[in-house]
């Protein structure tokens, strides 16, 4: 079962087409990661799924329904979005997380006890309850990123879409982020990510889709992507795979050509 389906999608900005006939299925309850060099169309694909970028051809279905037929509120209830670049609003962290409940508000647009409870629970998942009263402008980049992730969780959408969510997170925080994403998947959430950290993408993902010049260059399980040499073709680096007592570990093979001659 697919949570998101892209069928022959053409999309871009104005007369500049970025996506050229993309076909891709995002399986429900799994973690799918988009990889590719800068300008390959990863962020544009996410924004097209969310209805922020108009389609010039093809269709995208979210939960079996065309995004063209969905209202902004319906799209927000269907998919939570954590964008790559975010302004820092002059509000508290707790209020920022509450914004994730906005798609569910009815007139007169006031948050109720349930909204506060869900926002508090989301902050608890990230371990940032103590930041609730702190102004966003006073938080470090890593702390702000956790607040934005909590806001996406508070939206309680079946699909969570994140564009470079590990930006500003240190190594320890990245590991905990990976554990959280895996837990969300196990609870039935569909997670669609854009990551530049290839090692994290290989370790975390159920499926990886590689974009190149606005087209899908490859798609499959991490081991299939690795065996096909996709990472080396896209980035010019080789990745090794090692089975350990802590599971499969990936590493950059910095000794390419060692022993030759």
Short mmCIF file of C-alpha atoms in Angstrom, two decimals, residues 70-248:
data_model
loop_
_atom_site.label_atom_id
_atom_site.label_comp_id
_atom_site.label_asym_id
_atom_site.label_seq_id
_atom_site.Cartn_x
_atom_site.Cartn_y
_atom_site.Cartn_z
CA UNK A 70 -7.48 18.71 -1.64
CA UNK A 71 -7.85 21.96 0.28
CA UNK A 72 -4.92 23.46 2.17
CA UNK A 73 -6.38 22.24 5.47
CA UNK A 74 -6.91 18.72 4.10
CA UNK A 75 -3.31 18.60 2.90
CA UNK A 76 -2.07 19.79 6.30
CA UNK A 77 -4.09 17.12 8.08
CA UNK A 78 -2.73 14.51 5.67
CA UNK A 79 0.95 15.45 5.83
CA UNK A 80 3.05 17.39 8.33
CA UNK A 81 5.95 19.33 6.86
CA UNK A 82 9.29 20.41 8.31
CA UNK A 83 10.92 22.70 5.70
CA UNK A 84 14.64 23.21 5.30
CA UNK A 85 14.82 26.98 5.74
CA UNK A 86 12.74 28.50 8.52
CA UNK A 87 12.35 32.02 9.88
CA UNK A 88 12.69 32.51 13.63
CA UNK A 89 9.36 33.94 14.86
CA UNK A 90 9.09 36.17 17.91
CA UNK A 91 7.15 33.62 20.00
CA UNK A 92 7.86 31.00 22.63
CA UNK A 93 8.87 27.43 21.81
CA UNK A 94 5.63 26.10 23.30
CA UNK A 95 3.56 28.41 21.11
CA UNK A 96 5.57 27.32 18.07
CA UNK A 97 4.75 23.67 18.72
CA UNK A 98 1.08 24.57 19.14
CA UNK A 99 1.07 25.82 15.55
CA UNK A 100 1.06 22.18 14.55
CA UNK A 101 -2.53 22.00 15.76
CA UNK A 102 -3.72 24.84 13.50
CA UNK A 103 -5.18 22.59 10.74
CA UNK A 104 -7.65 21.19 13.30
CA UNK A 105 -8.92 24.49 14.68
CA UNK A 106 -12.43 25.68 13.96
CA UNK A 107 -13.84 29.16 14.35
CA UNK A 108 -12.95 31.17 16.46
CA UNK A 109 -9.51 29.54 16.03
CA UNK A 110 -8.65 29.00 19.67
CA UNK A 111 -6.51 26.21 21.04
CA UNK A 112 -8.27 23.88 23.46
CA UNK A 113 -7.09 21.54 26.24
CA UNK A 114 -6.58 18.69 23.76
CA UNK A 115 -4.33 20.86 21.58
CA UNK A 116 -2.20 21.86 24.56
CA UNK A 117 -1.98 18.22 25.70
CA UNK A 118 -0.88 17.00 22.24
CA UNK A 119 1.70 19.80 21.92
CA UNK A 120 3.06 18.98 25.38
CA UNK A 121 3.31 15.30 24.48
CA UNK A 122 5.21 16.15 21.29
CA UNK A 123 7.69 18.27 23.24
CA UNK A 124 8.08 15.39 25.69
CA UNK A 125 9.01 13.04 22.84
CA UNK A 126 11.91 15.35 22.01
CA UNK A 127 12.80 15.99 25.67
CA UNK A 128 12.30 19.75 25.36
CA UNK A 129 9.46 20.37 27.82
CA UNK A 130 11.63 22.86 29.73
CA UNK A 131 11.89 25.06 26.62
CA UNK A 132 8.15 25.77 26.43
CA UNK A 133 8.39 29.33 27.81
CA UNK A 134 11.69 30.21 26.13
CA UNK A 135 11.59 32.63 23.17
CA UNK A 136 12.61 30.95 19.89
CA UNK A 137 15.19 33.69 19.27
CA UNK A 138 17.06 32.67 22.42
CA UNK A 139 17.44 29.02 21.43
CA UNK A 140 20.42 27.45 19.71
CA UNK A 141 20.05 26.07 16.20
CA UNK A 142 19.83 22.52 17.53
CA UNK A 143 17.16 23.43 20.07
CA UNK A 144 15.11 25.27 17.46
CA UNK A 145 15.27 22.26 15.17
CA UNK A 146 13.87 20.07 17.93
CA UNK A 147 11.02 22.56 18.42
CA UNK A 148 10.18 22.44 14.70
CA UNK A 149 10.23 18.63 14.75
CA UNK A 150 7.90 18.68 17.78
CA UNK A 151 5.56 21.00 15.85
CA UNK A 152 5.45 18.45 13.00
CA UNK A 153 4.68 15.68 15.50
CA UNK A 154 1.90 17.75 17.09
CA UNK A 155 0.20 17.93 13.70
CA UNK A 156 -0.58 14.19 14.08
CA UNK A 157 -0.72 13.62 10.33
CA UNK A 158 -0.31 10.06 8.98
CA UNK A 159 2.57 11.30 6.79
CA UNK A 160 5.54 13.28 8.08
CA UNK A 161 7.71 15.04 5.50
CA UNK A 162 11.06 16.53 6.59
CA UNK A 163 13.60 18.41 4.50
CA UNK A 164 17.09 18.11 6.02
CA UNK A 165 15.79 17.59 9.59
CA UNK A 166 19.22 16.84 11.07
CA UNK A 167 20.59 20.29 10.24
CA UNK A 168 22.06 21.85 13.43
CA UNK A 169 21.83 18.55 15.33
CA UNK A 170 25.07 17.16 16.77
CA UNK A 171 26.01 13.50 16.37
CA UNK A 172 24.26 12.40 19.56
CA UNK A 173 21.11 14.30 18.64
CA UNK A 174 21.19 12.79 15.14
CA UNK A 175 21.29 9.29 16.62
CA UNK A 176 18.33 10.08 18.88
CA UNK A 177 16.52 11.60 15.92
CA UNK A 178 17.02 8.35 14.02
CA UNK A 179 15.59 6.37 16.93
CA UNK A 180 12.57 8.67 17.07
CA UNK A 181 11.91 8.37 13.32
CA UNK A 182 12.17 4.59 13.49
CA UNK A 183 9.68 4.57 16.40
CA UNK A 184 7.26 6.74 14.41
CA UNK A 185 7.48 4.27 11.53
CA UNK A 186 6.85 1.33 13.86
CA UNK A 187 3.74 3.17 15.12
CA UNK A 188 2.43 3.34 11.54
CA UNK A 189 3.59 6.78 10.40
CA UNK A 190 4.86 7.22 6.86
CA UNK A 191 8.08 9.24 6.88
CA UNK A 192 9.52 10.96 3.81
CA UNK A 193 12.91 12.60 4.30
CA UNK A 194 15.52 14.52 2.38
CA UNK A 195 18.99 13.83 3.79
CA UNK A 196 22.49 14.82 2.68
CA UNK A 197 23.99 12.49 5.28
CA UNK A 198 24.28 9.38 3.13
CA UNK A 199 25.43 7.11 5.96
CA UNK A 200 22.40 8.09 8.05
CA UNK A 201 20.12 7.61 5.04
CA UNK A 202 21.45 4.09 4.46
CA UNK A 203 21.13 3.12 8.12
CA UNK A 204 17.73 4.70 8.77
CA UNK A 205 15.72 4.15 5.59
CA UNK A 206 13.51 1.32 4.41
CA UNK A 207 13.77 2.69 0.87
CA UNK A 208 15.96 5.25 -0.83
CA UNK A 209 15.12 7.19 -3.99
CA UNK A 210 17.97 8.95 -5.78
CA UNK A 211 17.20 12.04 -7.85
CA UNK A 212 19.41 13.31 -10.63
CA UNK A 213 18.52 16.32 -12.77
CA UNK A 214 14.85 16.12 -11.84
CA UNK A 215 14.42 12.42 -12.56
CA UNK A 216 14.50 9.26 -10.46
CA UNK A 217 17.91 7.71 -11.09
CA UNK A 218 17.37 4.73 -8.79
CA UNK A 219 15.00 3.49 -6.11
CA UNK A 220 15.21 0.51 -3.78
CA UNK A 221 16.26 -0.85 -0.42
CA UNK A 222 19.51 0.60 1.03
CA UNK A 223 21.48 -2.54 0.20
CA UNK A 224 20.21 -2.40 -3.40
CA UNK A 225 21.24 1.25 -3.72
CA UNK A 226 24.66 0.42 -2.29
CA UNK A 227 25.26 -2.63 -4.48
CA UNK A 228 24.25 -0.70 -7.60
CA UNK A 229 26.95 1.90 -6.89
CA UNK A 230 24.40 4.73 -6.84
CA UNK A 231 26.18 6.73 -4.14
CA UNK A 232 29.48 6.56 -6.00
CA UNK A 233 27.81 7.66 -9.24
CA UNK A 234 26.05 10.61 -7.58
CA UNK A 235 28.75 11.82 -5.21
CA UNK A 236 32.00 10.25 -6.35
CA UNK A 237 32.56 8.49 -3.02
CA UNK A 238 32.43 4.82 -2.13
CA UNK A 239 30.52 3.49 0.87
CA UNK A 240 31.37 0.25 2.66
CA UNK A 241 29.06 -2.04 4.59
CA UNK A 242 30.01 -3.97 7.72
CA UNK A 243 27.95 -6.43 9.75
CA UNK A 244 28.56 -6.03 13.49
CA UNK A 245 26.96 -7.26 16.71
CA UNK A 246 25.12 -3.91 16.74
CA UNK A 247 23.71 -4.43 13.27
CA UNK A 248 24.83 -3.25 9.86
#
